[in-house]
Structure formats: C-alpha cells, structure tokens
Amino acid sequence: MERFHGLTIKEAQVKLEKKEISSVELVQSCLKRIKEADGKVHACLSVLEERALIEAREADIQRLKGGQNKLSGIPMIVKDNIMTAGIRTTAASKILENYIAPYDATIVEKLKAEGAIIIAKANLDEFAHGASTENSAFGPTRNPWDLERVPGGSSGGSAAAIAADMAVFSLGTDTGGSIRCPASFCGVVGLKPTYGRCSRFGLISMTSSTDVPGPITKNVEDAAIILGITAGLDRRDATTVPFKVPNYETAIKKGIAGARIGIPSEYFGEGIDIQVRESVENAIATFKKLGAEIIEVSLPHTKYGIPVYYIITPSEISSNLARFDGIKYGYSETSEKSREEHSLIEIYQKSRGIGFGPEAKRRIMLGTYALSAGYFDAYYLQAQKVRTIIKRELDDVLERADFLLTPTSPHPAFKIGEKASDPLKMYLEDIFVTGASLAGLPAISIPCGFTRNLPVGLQLIGRRFGEETILRAAYNYEQATGWHKMKPPI
Amino acid sequence: MKLTRREIEHIAKLARLELTEEELAKYGEQLSNVLGYIDMLSEADTERVEPTAQVTGLENVFREDNADPWDKGEIEAALGESPATEGRFIKVRKVLD
C-alpha cells in the first residue's frame, strides 16, 4: 500500500479531487499507520476507527455526487482537551476519564463543516499543564525521532502523531508554548495564532487569558489552510475579533525581499545548545539570501517571562479547574455510602484529591496561594504589571521589525524522566515561548535543522493579528531549505 | 520563601483538595522552590505601570442576553455526565445544616 498517510492537506486535496485515491483509502492508511506505530509512540488516547470509516465512505459518496468542501474526507487528530461531540474528551486527566463531550468546539465544528474527519484524540499533559506530555494520567507520549525522549508538550500527542504521519494534520492548544514546543521537538510545523484570532469556545479552559487553539501540520501551506478555516469572529467567545480573515494561502506565496527581521539578543545567550544556535544562525543567513534585512533588537524583560507566566497561569487554573467538583460531571466520590456519610465539601475535596494528578494539584495550589488574601498584590498584581512591560517591549520592537526570529527551544528533545521530578526545571523549558503568549502575539515553529539526529525548531513571532507575515516568511524559508521533508525512522 | 506545613494545609483547604501526608510534604517543598524563583519579580520596577487586563484591544463587547436553545439530546447528554440527577436536576448534598 502506498504511503497515503504521508500526504499533506494540499496533496490529499489534489489526489482526492482527481479521484486518484478515495477518502476510505486515505483514512485506512492513517488507521493502519496508527496501529503500526502508536504502540511505540502512544500519541493517541482514543482511536475512532469505526466512525471515521463511516464518515470516509460518506465523503466518497458525496464526492461522486459532486458535493465537496475544502477538507472533504481528510483525516485529522484532535488534542484531547478540545471538545468533540459524542467522543470521549479526557484532557488526559483521571477526573475526565469517562467524559463524553456534549458539543463540538467552534474550531472542530468549522473543520467538520469543511469535511474533515476526526480519526483520533491526542495525548497531552493533563489539562495541558506541562512541556513534555509526561504529565498525562494515561502515560507519556514518546518522540518518534527517539523513543527514549519526550515529544515536548503539552500538545505532544498532536505533534508526535503528525511527525509519524498518523493523520494529515492535527489540532493543538498553546497557552505558553504548548503547540510550538512539541512542533520543535518533533520536527513539524506548529502555529499559535494571535489571541482572539480563533475561538476558544469548546477548549477545556486552562489559562483563559492566553489559551489559543492552532494547527500542527507537515508544512507551512497546510498551517495556512487550517488557520483560514478556523479563524474568525465567534459570538460564543467574546474575545474573538471582528477583523477580516485574510486569504493566507495566497498571501504566503509572495516573497520576503525587504522584510525586516528582529533578532533579540536575549534569546541567544547562555544555556543555548551550540548546534541549536548554529541551525538558527544558518536560518538567519538563509533569510538574508532571500532578501530580508536583519536588525539586532533587545528585550531586556525576557527573563521575567517565566515568573510572570507561572503566577498568571496557576492563578487562572485554580479558578478554571474549580468547576471540577464531583457534582456536575467528571470523577465523583459519591458511592452510595459516601453520599450519606460525606458533606458537600468532603465530596469536593475527595473527588478532586483523587481525580487530579500531581501537576494539576501543584498549579491549583500555587494559584490559590497567589490569589489568597495578603499575597494578591505581591504576586498576581505585580505579575500583571510586569506582563504589561513585556507586552510593551515586544510591541515596540515589532514597530521596527516586521517579525522576530528566535530558537523555539534552547535545546532539542530531552530524555523521558530527565526533568520530571523537578517542576521548576520543567517550567524553565518555556523560556523562549512565554513572551508571545503573554503578549497575545502570533508565533510559528518550523523545522530548521538537526542536532544529534533530533529536530531543531525556529520560532517566528509576528505583530498582533499579523499571521500573514510570519506564515509568508516561514513558507519562503521552507521552500528554500526543505527541512520539513525529513521523516523520523519509525 | 519557605511555606510552613500549616500554610500548605490552609492552601489545600482553600483549593478543596484532600491531600495525603506524603503529598503535603512533597508539594510544600516544590511550591517553596517555585515561589523562591518567582520572587525575582519583586525586583522589576513597575511604578506607574498598569496591570494587563487584556491583550486584544477590544472594548465593551456586547451581545443580546438571550439563551441559545439546546436540543433535547444535548441536554440529556450534558445531564447524563452527572453522577446523581433527578429529572432535569442535578442532586447536591445540602449546603447548610
């Protein structure tokens, strides 16, 4: 059987259109790939073989009748903290182990309306809390490039699945790097749109002020296609903007001669892997050849990104995760006996104590502390003030530069277990990705080389609602280099 | 910044988390470490800086105060997730004695 599962969206569209393949063949090829590789990788928490094949058959029938949409019959994998109607949606937590989502997230609804087929739900760090996917209550995902290593997180399952060609594209969520970090570790393309560009309705909320859903794809053009479909105003999410959604697919094909690229010196300092730095410097040279102008910029408050993020995020988590109370849905300590014996507050405490994993508990406690009487000013308020400075600094620099170029991560994928026992070490993983999240800016990670046979990621950060520019730059770079074509040996 | 055992217990109580002895000791130490790192925020000069409230620039987003109707299947699916229901209601233990 041909490797249909290796197809990009664009390639699949063409082959389906010309009737060179059917949707059933494409879906079967991906399902077969999942069976063959996922025993080792563990990217998927649920595989929806039966319903995916039914939908594929329907898509093929529709196509014969001449009715087709942009993504008709194309299989996708959805991160398991995104609601999918009638499908188990766990957020990789014991507390939602048996939860069936009663409705679709807006982005899922939009992609389904264009004909996309959900073939699996992807593993993640529980409630998206982490940078390695080791915090999943259902076991870690492994990096297809080296099974001893993490795929990054928290959208580790979504990224590993695309690196291993288990679907044509996947969806992730990015709160403080959760799309870009795993895209970088797995050698695929990950786009975090501007905050407000894509609806958050139907995402299991983590940090409402920075959560953004976005695509993980095999190339930049595919990311442009998915953004074009998922972007736009949604009356069910009041933070979405009423701006016109550009035609990204056309926009990316223009050149980048004359573009001004800002290189922030703080992202190239101590602690960065030598080969990561080399790969990124080579990328800068490529951009120069493409006619871009390089300018040195400085973001002196970069070092405060992590402390700010790890106050604001746990604070919002402690509030958002309060909804898991053992009453409305999710795990509940309410056996017949306990219902009589325990008070309401004991049901809360026991359900949450048993249902949440260690990292969720740590973050709930950190946030509860930061928001508690006597500490609010010193922690939460101070963090929101420093956030203003970080945002202003980025906005100022982006007046002079069209976009910023940095490594996505200071090093390639690390070993499973290497940082698991020290939460602070894991938090420091987010060093280069929190800035864009705190400021609500769009950012993309694309493959830019290898170090010790592991992929290196390049991050481009754009102006607010300027996805077009970073997608165009990423597309031009990709066409000039071709790193995205490398496949893991699995 | 070292959190005392009493402080950790108090936070867990506020957060409605029942923790084991082992968890109390472990999280206490880990949270103290994280807070120690976060303390570097106090050195940043934030005089005359407004805290961030939002990043999109949108102001006063209004909509009609109408409820969207759910179909019967969705309502049943949503209620069906609760461990204890009676008719169209979710059962809760009494709040006041």
PDB file of N, CA and C in Angstrom, chain A residues 99-100 195 235 238-240 304 308 310-311 326-329 332 334 339-340 342 344-345 347-350 352-353 358 361-362 364-365 368-369 375 379 382 384-385 387-389 421 423 428 438 464, chain B residues 1 3 7-8 11 14-19 23 27 30-31 33-35 37-41 43-46 49-52 55-56 58 61 68 70 74 77 81-84 90-95:
ATOM      1  N   TYR A  99     -15.535  11.089  30.337  1.00  0.00           N
ATOM      2  CA  TYR A  99     -16.362  12.226  29.924  1.00  0.00           C
ATOM      3  C   TYR A  99     -16.592  12.218  28.416  1.00  0.00           C
ATOM      4  N   ILE A 100     -17.858  12.278  28.024  1.00  0.00           N
ATOM      5  CA  ILE A 100     -18.208  12.380  26.606  1.00  0.00           C
ATOM      6  C   ILE A 100     -18.654  13.816  26.345  1.00  0.00           C
ATOM      7  N   TYR A 195      -3.900  35.749  20.023  1.00  0.00           N
ATOM      8  CA  TYR A 195      -5.013  35.587  20.953  1.00  0.00           C
ATOM      9  C   TYR A 195      -6.209  36.377  20.407  1.00  0.00           C
ATOM     10  N   ARG A 235     -19.453  34.389  18.165  1.00  0.00           N
ATOM     11  CA  ARG A 235     -20.220  35.059  19.209  1.00  0.00           C
ATOM     12  C   ARG A 235     -20.211  34.282  20.520  1.00  0.00           C
ATOM     13  N   ALA A 238     -16.313  35.935  23.367  1.00  0.00           N
ATOM     14  CA  ALA A 238     -16.321  37.397  23.256  1.00  0.00           C
ATOM     15  C   ALA A 238     -14.925  37.982  23.051  1.00  0.00           C
ATOM     16  N   THR A 239     -13.873  37.186  23.178  1.00  0.00           N
ATOM     17  CA  THR A 239     -12.530  37.720  22.935  1.00  0.00           C
ATOM     18  C   THR A 239     -12.091  37.541  21.487  1.00  0.00           C
ATOM     19  N   THR A 240     -12.916  36.934  20.633  1.00  0.00           N
ATOM     20  CA  THR A 240     -12.547  36.847  19.216  1.00  0.00           C
ATOM     21  C   THR A 240     -12.799  38.195  18.555  1.00  0.00           C
ATOM     22  N   TYR A 304      11.877  37.807  32.849  1.00  0.00           N
ATOM     23  CA  TYR A 304      10.721  37.768  33.746  1.00  0.00           C
ATOM     24  C   TYR A 304       9.539  36.987  33.160  1.00  0.00           C
ATOM     25  N   VAL A 308       6.428  35.521  35.495  1.00  0.00           N
ATOM     26  CA  VAL A 308       5.103  36.120  35.256  1.00  0.00           C
ATOM     27  C   VAL A 308       4.122  35.019  34.851  1.00  0.00           C
ATOM     28  N   TYR A 310       4.229  31.827  35.412  1.00  0.00           N
ATOM     29  CA  TYR A 310       3.906  30.862  36.470  1.00  0.00           C
ATOM     30  C   TYR A 310       3.237  31.477  37.698  1.00  0.00           C
ATOM     31  N   ILE A 311       2.843  32.738  37.590  1.00  0.00           N
ATOM     32  CA  ILE A 311       1.868  33.307  38.529  1.00  0.00           C
ATOM     33  C   ILE A 311       0.507  33.385  37.846  1.00  0.00           C
ATOM     34  N   GLY A 326     -16.973  17.128  41.285  1.00  0.00           N
ATOM     35  CA  GLY A 326     -17.584  15.840  41.602  1.00  0.00           C
ATOM     36  C   GLY A 326     -19.104  15.897  41.628  1.00  0.00           C
ATOM     37  N   ILE A 327     -19.679  16.968  41.124  1.00  0.00           N
ATOM     38  CA  ILE A 327     -21.141  17.140  41.163  1.00  0.00           C
ATOM     39  C   ILE A 327     -21.740  17.143  39.747  1.00  0.00           C
ATOM     40  N   LYS A 328     -21.186  17.977  38.879  1.00  0.00           N
ATOM     41  CA  LYS A 328     -21.811  18.183  37.570  1.00  0.00           C
ATOM     42  C   LYS A 328     -21.363  17.161  36.536  1.00  0.00           C
ATOM     43  N   TYR A 329     -20.060  16.847  36.564  1.00  0.00           N
ATOM     44  CA  TYR A 329     -19.502  15.865  35.628  1.00  0.00           C
ATOM     45  C   TYR A 329     -18.138  15.468  36.118  1.00  0.00           C
ATOM     46  N   SER A 332     -16.320  11.409  40.550  1.00  0.00           N
ATOM     47  CA  SER A 332     -17.001  11.840  41.760  1.00  0.00           C
ATOM     48  C   SER A 332     -16.893  10.795  42.849  1.00  0.00           C
ATOM     49  N   THR A 334     -18.782   9.598  45.101  1.00  0.00           N
ATOM     50  CA  THR A 334     -20.177   9.587  45.547  1.00  0.00           C
ATOM     51  C   THR A 334     -20.772   8.192  45.487  1.00  0.00           C
ATOM     52  N   ARG A 339     -22.150   9.089  49.859  1.00  0.00           N
ATOM     53  CA  ARG A 339     -23.097  10.200  49.683  1.00  0.00           C
ATOM     54  C   ARG A 339     -23.781  10.539  50.993  1.00  0.00           C
ATOM     55  N   GLU A 340     -24.043   9.506  51.776  1.00  0.00           N
ATOM     56  CA  GLU A 340     -24.697   9.748  53.064  1.00  0.00           C
ATOM     57  C   GLU A 340     -23.708  10.248  54.101  1.00  0.00           C
ATOM     58  N   HIS A 342     -20.585  11.704  53.656  1.00  0.00           N
ATOM     59  CA  HIS A 342     -19.755  12.885  53.443  1.00  0.00           C
ATOM     60  C   HIS A 342     -20.577  14.146  53.244  1.00  0.00           C
ATOM     61  N   LEU A 344     -20.955  18.056  51.632  1.00  0.00           N
ATOM     62  CA  LEU A 344     -20.681  18.566  50.287  1.00  0.00           C
ATOM     63  C   LEU A 344     -19.194  18.880  50.111  1.00  0.00           C
ATOM     64  N   ILE A 345     -18.627  19.531  51.116  1.00  0.00           N
ATOM     65  CA  ILE A 345     -17.221  19.946  50.979  1.00  0.00           C
ATOM     66  C   ILE A 345     -16.298  18.730  50.929  1.00  0.00           C
ATOM     67  N   ILE A 347     -17.094  15.860  49.586  1.00  0.00           N
ATOM     68  CA  ILE A 347     -17.220  15.317  48.225  1.00  0.00           C
ATOM     69  C   ILE A 347     -16.308  16.097  47.277  1.00  0.00           C
ATOM     70  N   TYR A 348     -16.296  17.437  47.422  1.00  0.00           N
ATOM     71  CA  TYR A 348     -15.374  18.253  46.612  1.00  0.00           C
ATOM     72  C   TYR A 348     -13.929  17.788  46.838  1.00  0.00           C
ATOM     73  N   GLN A 349     -13.551  17.754  48.104  1.00  0.00           N
ATOM     74  CA  GLN A 349     -12.142  17.500  48.437  1.00  0.00           C
ATOM     75  C   GLN A 349     -11.682  16.112  47.995  1.00  0.00           C
ATOM     76  N   LYS A 350     -12.544  15.118  48.218  1.00  0.00           N
ATOM     77  CA  LYS A 350     -12.160  13.745  47.852  1.00  0.00           C
ATOM     78  C   LYS A 350     -12.148  13.565  46.330  1.00  0.00           C
ATOM     79  N   ARG A 352     -11.664  15.773  43.999  1.00  0.00           N
ATOM     80  CA  ARG A 352     -10.540  16.500  43.414  1.00  0.00           C
ATOM     81  C   ARG A 352      -9.198  15.899  43.837  1.00  0.00           C
ATOM     82  N   GLY A 353      -9.132  15.450  45.088  1.00  0.00           N
ATOM     83  CA  GLY A 353      -7.898  14.846  45.590  1.00  0.00           C
ATOM     84  C   GLY A 353      -7.551  13.577  44.825  1.00  0.00           C
ATOM     85  N   PRO A 358      -0.608  15.066  39.954  1.00  0.00           N
ATOM     86  CA  PRO A 358       0.297  15.923  40.726  1.00  0.00           C
ATOM     87  C   PRO A 358       0.469  17.336  40.168  1.00  0.00           C
ATOM     88  N   LYS A 361      -2.571  19.507  40.663  1.00  0.00           N
ATOM     89  CA  LYS A 361      -2.691  19.888  42.080  1.00  0.00           C
ATOM     90  C   LYS A 361      -1.695  20.984  42.443  1.00  0.00           C
ATOM     91  N   ARG A 362      -0.455  20.837  41.971  1.00  0.00           N
ATOM     92  CA  ARG A 362       0.553  21.868  42.273  1.00  0.00           C
ATOM     93  C   ARG A 362       0.116  23.219  41.730  1.00  0.00           C
ATOM     94  N   ILE A 364      -2.941  24.266  40.923  1.00  0.00           N
ATOM     95  CA  ILE A 364      -4.119  24.781  41.635  1.00  0.00           C
ATOM     96  C   ILE A 364      -3.676  25.421  42.952  1.00  0.00           C
ATOM     97  N   MET A 365      -2.741  24.764  43.647  1.00  0.00           N
ATOM     98  CA  MET A 365      -2.295  25.300  44.939  1.00  0.00           C
ATOM     99  C   MET A 365      -1.483  26.573  44.782  1.00  0.00           C
ATOM    100  N   THR A 368      -3.966  29.270  43.968  1.00  0.00           N
ATOM    101  CA  THR A 368      -4.784  29.583  45.140  1.00  0.00           C
ATOM    102  C   THR A 368      -3.990  30.472  46.097  1.00  0.00           C
ATOM    103  N   TYR A 369      -2.707  30.121  46.269  1.00  0.00           N
ATOM    104  CA  TYR A 369      -1.838  30.904  47.155  1.00  0.00           C
ATOM    105  C   TYR A 369      -1.646  32.319  46.608  1.00  0.00           C
ATOM    106  N   TYR A 375      -1.529  38.124  49.662  1.00  0.00           N
ATOM    107  CA  TYR A 375      -0.470  37.849  48.689  1.00  0.00           C
ATOM    108  C   TYR A 375      -0.795  38.361  47.285  1.00  0.00           C
ATOM    109  N   TYR A 379       2.064  39.058  44.256  1.00  0.00           N
ATOM    110  CA  TYR A 379       2.209  38.080  43.182  1.00  0.00           C
ATOM    111  C   TYR A 379       1.377  38.424  41.945  1.00  0.00           C
ATOM    112  N   GLN A 382       1.548  42.220  40.718  1.00  0.00           N
ATOM    113  CA  GLN A 382       2.905  42.520  40.228  1.00  0.00           C
ATOM    114  C   GLN A 382       3.158  41.787  38.901  1.00  0.00           C
ATOM    115  N   GLN A 384       0.960  40.894  36.627  1.00  0.00           N
ATOM    116  CA  GLN A 384       0.214  41.540  35.539  1.00  0.00           C
ATOM    117  C   GLN A 384       0.855  42.869  35.129  1.00  0.00           C
ATOM    118  N   LYS A 385       1.526  43.524  36.076  1.00  0.00           N
ATOM    119  CA  LYS A 385       2.244  44.772  35.732  1.00  0.00           C
ATOM    120  C   LYS A 385       3.481  44.450  34.890  1.00  0.00           C
ATOM    121  N   ARG A 387       3.847  41.899  33.112  1.00  0.00           N
ATOM    122  CA  ARG A 387       3.320  41.451  31.821  1.00  0.00           C
ATOM    123  C   ARG A 387       3.107  42.647  30.889  1.00  0.00           C
ATOM    124  N   THR A 388       2.608  43.749  31.426  1.00  0.00           N
ATOM    125  CA  THR A 388       2.417  44.969  30.626  1.00  0.00           C
ATOM    126  C   THR A 388       3.747  45.426  30.025  1.00  0.00           C
ATOM    127  N   ILE A 389       4.816  45.362  30.838  1.00  0.00           N
ATOM    128  CA  ILE A 389       6.138  45.784  30.344  1.00  0.00           C
ATOM    129  C   ILE A 389       6.612  44.840  29.231  1.00  0.00           C
ATOM    130  N   SER A 421      11.056  15.110  37.898  1.00  0.00           N
ATOM    131  CA  SER A 421      10.954  15.198  39.357  1.00  0.00           C
ATOM    132  C   SER A 421      11.103  16.633  39.867  1.00  0.00           C
ATOM    133  N   PRO A 423       9.668  20.281  39.183  1.00  0.00           N
ATOM    134  CA  PRO A 423       8.733  21.136  38.431  1.00  0.00           C
ATOM    135  C   PRO A 423       9.391  22.415  37.924  1.00  0.00           C
ATOM    136  N   LEU A 428      11.169  25.991  33.311  1.00  0.00           N
ATOM    137  CA  LEU A 428      12.187  26.772  32.610  1.00  0.00           C
ATOM    138  C   LEU A 428      12.274  26.412  31.121  1.00  0.00           C
ATOM    139  N   LEU A 438       2.172  35.730  26.546  1.00  0.00           N
ATOM    140  CA  LEU A 438       1.767  36.784  27.482  1.00  0.00           C
ATOM    141  C   LEU A 438       1.327  38.037  26.737  1.00  0.00           C
ATOM    142  N   ARG A 464       0.573  41.566  16.355  1.00  0.00           N
ATOM    143  CA  ARG A 464      -0.773  41.136  16.704  1.00  0.00           C
ATOM    144  C   ARG A 464      -1.628  41.068  15.426  1.00  0.00           C
TER     145      ARG A 464
ATOM    146  N   MET B   1      11.616  31.715  50.092  1.00  0.00           N
ATOM    147  CA  MET B   1      10.208  31.702  50.544  1.00  0.00           C
ATOM    148  C   MET B   1       9.817  30.278  50.909  1.00  0.00           C
ATOM    149  N   LEU B   3       7.283  27.745  52.620  1.00  0.00           N
ATOM    150  CA  LEU B   3       5.921  27.620  53.128  1.00  0.00           C
ATOM    151  C   LEU B   3       5.908  26.659  54.304  1.00  0.00           C
ATOM    152  N   GLU B   7       0.628  26.478  56.396  1.00  0.00           N
ATOM    153  CA  GLU B   7       0.255  27.240  55.196  1.00  0.00           C
ATOM    154  C   GLU B   7      -0.186  26.303  54.067  1.00  0.00           C
ATOM    155  N   ILE B   8       0.564  25.226  53.879  1.00  0.00           N
ATOM    156  CA  ILE B   8       0.216  24.270  52.827  1.00  0.00           C
ATOM    157  C   ILE B   8      -1.167  23.659  53.095  1.00  0.00           C
ATOM    158  N   ILE B  11      -3.775  26.240  52.218  1.00  0.00           N
ATOM    159  CA  ILE B  11      -3.959  26.403  50.765  1.00  0.00           C
ATOM    160  C   ILE B  11      -4.770  25.225  50.211  1.00  0.00           C
ATOM    161  N   LEU B  14      -8.367  25.720  51.036  1.00  0.00           N
ATOM    162  CA  LEU B  14      -8.985  26.743  50.174  1.00  0.00           C
ATOM    163  C   LEU B  14      -9.239  26.179  48.770  1.00  0.00           C
ATOM    164  N   ALA B  15      -8.325  25.313  48.307  1.00  0.00           N
ATOM    165  CA  ALA B  15      -8.413  24.773  46.949  1.00  0.00           C
ATOM    166  C   ALA B  15      -9.310  23.540  46.883  1.00  0.00           C
ATOM    167  N   ARG B  16      -9.876  23.139  48.013  1.00  0.00           N
ATOM    168  CA  ARG B  16     -10.750  21.954  48.067  1.00  0.00           C
ATOM    169  C   ARG B  16     -10.043  20.703  47.540  1.00  0.00           C
ATOM    170  N   LEU B  17      -8.821  20.503  48.041  1.00  0.00           N
ATOM    171  CA  LEU B  17      -8.054  19.317  47.650  1.00  0.00           C
ATOM    172  C   LEU B  17      -7.751  18.499  48.900  1.00  0.00           C
ATOM    173  N   GLU B  18      -8.130  17.231  48.911  1.00  0.00           N
ATOM    174  CA  GLU B  18      -7.724  16.362  50.006  1.00  0.00           C
ATOM    175  C   GLU B  18      -6.371  15.764  49.632  1.00  0.00           C
ATOM    176  N   LEU B  19      -5.362  16.038  50.430  1.00  0.00           N
ATOM    177  CA  LEU B  19      -4.010  15.571  50.114  1.00  0.00           C
ATOM    178  C   LEU B  19      -3.525  14.576  51.165  1.00  0.00           C
ATOM    179  N   GLU B  23       1.867  13.840  50.002  1.00  0.00           N
ATOM    180  CA  GLU B  23       1.644  14.948  49.065  1.00  0.00           C
ATOM    181  C   GLU B  23       1.892  16.296  49.741  1.00  0.00           C
ATOM    182  N   TYR B  27       4.615  18.594  47.951  1.00  0.00           N
ATOM    183  CA  TYR B  27       4.188  19.828  47.284  1.00  0.00           C
ATOM    184  C   TYR B  27       4.667  21.052  48.052  1.00  0.00           C
ATOM    185  N   GLN B  30       8.169  21.637  46.874  1.00  0.00           N
ATOM    186  CA  GLN B  30       8.217  22.049  45.469  1.00  0.00           C
ATOM    187  C   GLN B  30       7.658  23.462  45.279  1.00  0.00           C
ATOM    188  N   LEU B  31       6.565  23.760  45.971  1.00  0.00           N
ATOM    189  CA  LEU B  31       5.974  25.096  45.827  1.00  0.00           C
ATOM    190  C   LEU B  31       6.894  26.157  46.410  1.00  0.00           C
ATOM    191  N   ASN B  33      10.122  26.080  46.389  1.00  0.00           N
ATOM    192  CA  ASN B  33      11.160  26.289  45.379  1.00  0.00           C
ATOM    193  C   ASN B  33      10.680  27.184  44.250  1.00  0.00           C
ATOM    194  N   VAL B  34       9.491  26.899  43.756  1.00  0.00           N
ATOM    195  CA  VAL B  34       8.947  27.682  42.641  1.00  0.00           C
ATOM    196  C   VAL B  34       8.742  29.133  43.084  1.00  0.00           C
ATOM    197  N   LEU B  35       8.192  29.319  44.283  1.00  0.00           N
ATOM    198  CA  LEU B  35       7.966  30.686  44.768  1.00  0.00           C
ATOM    199  C   LEU B  35       9.287  31.421  44.963  1.00  0.00           C
ATOM    200  N   TYR B  37      11.880  31.116  43.140  1.00  0.00           N
ATOM    201  CA  TYR B  37      12.282  31.577  41.807  1.00  0.00           C
ATOM    202  C   TYR B  37      11.438  32.780  41.374  1.00  0.00           C
ATOM    203  N   ILE B  38      10.139  32.671  41.605  1.00  0.00           N
ATOM    204  CA  ILE B  38       9.210  33.719  41.178  1.00  0.00           C
ATOM    205  C   ILE B  38       9.479  35.040  41.901  1.00  0.00           C
ATOM    206  N   ASP B  39      10.078  34.950  43.093  1.00  0.00           N
ATOM    207  CA  ASP B  39      10.348  36.162  43.873  1.00  0.00           C
ATOM    208  C   ASP B  39      11.179  37.193  43.118  1.00  0.00           C
ATOM    209  N   MET B  40      11.868  36.772  42.040  1.00  0.00           N
ATOM    210  CA  MET B  40      12.661  37.735  41.258  1.00  0.00           C
ATOM    211  C   MET B  40      11.779  38.831  40.651  1.00  0.00           C
ATOM    212  N   LEU B  41      10.469  38.578  40.599  1.00  0.00           N
ATOM    213  CA  LEU B  41       9.542  39.585  40.062  1.00  0.00           C
ATOM    214  C   LEU B  41       9.560  40.867  40.874  1.00  0.00           C
ATOM    215  N   GLU B  43      11.923  42.501  41.979  1.00  0.00           N
ATOM    216  CA  GLU B  43      12.989  43.448  41.609  1.00  0.00           C
ATOM    217  C   GLU B  43      12.610  44.294  40.380  1.00  0.00           C
ATOM    218  N   ALA B  44      11.595  43.881  39.614  1.00  0.00           N
ATOM    219  CA  ALA B  44      11.213  44.641  38.418  1.00  0.00           C
ATOM    220  C   ALA B  44      10.534  45.949  38.829  1.00  0.00           C
ATOM    221  N   ASP B  45      10.938  47.032  38.194  1.00  0.00           N
ATOM    222  CA  ASP B  45      10.366  48.342  38.516  1.00  0.00           C
ATOM    223  C   ASP B  45       9.019  48.498  37.807  1.00  0.00           C
ATOM    224  N   THR B  46       7.957  48.519  38.589  1.00  0.00           N
ATOM    225  CA  THR B  46       6.623  48.600  37.976  1.00  0.00           C
ATOM    226  C   THR B  46       5.885  49.869  38.417  1.00  0.00           C
ATOM    227  N   VAL B  49       3.120  51.578  36.224  1.00  0.00           N
ATOM    228  CA  VAL B  49       2.747  50.631  35.172  1.00  0.00           C
ATOM    229  C   VAL B  49       1.375  50.056  35.511  1.00  0.00           C
ATOM    230  N   GLU B  50       0.487  50.068  34.544  1.00  0.00           N
ATOM    231  CA  GLU B  50      -0.851  49.496  34.750  1.00  0.00           C
ATOM    232  C   GLU B  50      -0.784  47.977  34.587  1.00  0.00           C
ATOM    233  N   PRO B  51      -1.516  47.233  35.406  1.00  0.00           N
ATOM    234  CA  PRO B  51      -1.563  45.777  35.172  1.00  0.00           C
ATOM    235  C   PRO B  51      -2.298  45.466  33.870  1.00  0.00           C
ATOM    236  N   THR B  52      -1.898  44.351  33.198  1.00  0.00           N
ATOM    237  CA  THR B  52      -2.564  43.942  31.960  1.00  0.00           C
ATOM    238  C   THR B  52      -3.943  43.379  32.300  1.00  0.00           C
ATOM    239  N   VAL B  55      -5.330  41.703  26.045  1.00  0.00           N
ATOM    240  CA  VAL B  55      -4.290  41.970  25.045  1.00  0.00           C
ATOM    241  C   VAL B  55      -4.826  42.235  23.633  1.00  0.00           C
ATOM    242  N   THR B  56      -6.118  42.081  23.399  1.00  0.00           N
ATOM    243  CA  THR B  56      -6.621  42.211  22.031  1.00  0.00           C
ATOM    244  C   THR B  56      -6.932  43.658  21.652  1.00  0.00           C
ATOM    245  N   LEU B  58      -9.813  44.943  22.281  1.00  0.00           N
ATOM    246  CA  LEU B  58     -11.273  45.042  22.148  1.00  0.00           C
ATOM    247  C   LEU B  58     -11.839  45.746  23.378  1.00  0.00           C
ATOM    248  N   VAL B  61     -17.501  44.424  24.557  1.00  0.00           N
ATOM    249  CA  VAL B  61     -18.123  43.515  23.587  1.00  0.00           C
ATOM    250  C   VAL B  61     -19.514  43.138  24.110  1.00  0.00           C
ATOM    251  N   ASP B  68     -29.209  30.470  24.153  1.00  0.00           N
ATOM    252  CA  ASP B  68     -29.285  29.649  22.948  1.00  0.00           C
ATOM    253  C   ASP B  68     -30.005  28.353  23.298  1.00  0.00           C
ATOM    254  N   TRP B  70     -30.819  24.547  23.468  1.00  0.00           N
ATOM    255  CA  TRP B  70     -30.123  23.290  23.237  1.00  0.00           C
ATOM    256  C   TRP B  70     -31.161  22.272  22.823  1.00  0.00           C
ATOM    257  N   GLU B  74     -28.718  17.052  23.421  1.00  0.00           N
ATOM    258  CA  GLU B  74     -27.571  17.716  24.054  1.00  0.00           C
ATOM    259  C   GLU B  74     -27.810  17.907  25.551  1.00  0.00           C
ATOM    260  N   ALA B  77     -27.428  14.582  27.202  1.00  0.00           N
ATOM    261  CA  ALA B  77     -26.011  14.195  27.234  1.00  0.00           C
ATOM    262  C   ALA B  77     -25.281  14.947  28.339  1.00  0.00           C
ATOM    263  N   GLU B  81     -23.853  13.336  32.349  1.00  0.00           N
ATOM    264  CA  GLU B  81     -22.484  13.295  32.872  1.00  0.00           C
ATOM    265  C   GLU B  81     -22.444  13.412  34.392  1.00  0.00           C
ATOM    266  N   SER B  82     -23.564  13.823  34.993  1.00  0.00           N
ATOM    267  CA  SER B  82     -23.578  13.996  36.448  1.00  0.00           C
ATOM    268  C   SER B  82     -23.786  12.655  37.139  1.00  0.00           C
ATOM    269  N   PRO B  83     -23.113  12.435  38.274  1.00  0.00           N
ATOM    270  CA  PRO B  83     -23.262  11.153  38.977  1.00  0.00           C
ATOM    271  C   PRO B  83     -24.639  10.980  39.624  1.00  0.00           C
ATOM    272  N   ALA B  84     -25.361  12.061  39.877  1.00  0.00           N
ATOM    273  CA  ALA B  84     -26.675  11.929  40.537  1.00  0.00           C
ATOM    274  C   ALA B  84     -27.633  12.997  40.021  1.00  0.00           C
ATOM    275  N   ILE B  90     -29.683  18.292  38.864  1.00  0.00           N
ATOM    276  CA  ILE B  90     -28.509  17.606  39.416  1.00  0.00           C
ATOM    277  C   ILE B  90     -28.641  17.643  40.940  1.00  0.00           C
ATOM    278  N   LYS B  91     -28.465  16.474  41.559  1.00  0.00           N
ATOM    279  CA  LYS B  91     -28.609  16.404  43.024  1.00  0.00           C
ATOM    280  C   LYS B  91     -27.309  16.831  43.721  1.00  0.00           C
ATOM    281  N   VAL B  92     -27.472  17.639  44.764  1.00  0.00           N
ATOM    282  CA  VAL B  92     -26.323  18.139  45.525  1.00  0.00           C
ATOM    283  C   VAL B  92     -26.611  17.920  47.005  1.00  0.00           C
ATOM    284  N   ARG B  93     -25.580  17.588  47.779  1.00  0.00           N
ATOM    285  CA  ARG B  93     -25.747  17.473  49.229  1.00  0.00           C
ATOM    286  C   ARG B  93     -26.122  18.834  49.785  1.00  0.00           C
ATOM    287  N   LYS B  94     -26.783  18.836  50.938  1.00  0.00           N
ATOM    288  CA  LYS B  94     -27.196  20.132  51.478  1.00  0.00           C
ATOM    289  C   LYS B  94     -25.979  20.986  51.813  1.00  0.00           C
ATOM    290  N   VAL B  95     -26.131  22.280  51.602  1.00  0.00           N
ATOM    291  CA  VAL B  95     -25.024  23.210  51.800  1.00  0.00           C
ATOM    292  C   VAL B  95     -25.017  23.713  53.242  1.00  0.00           C
TER     293      VAL B  95
END
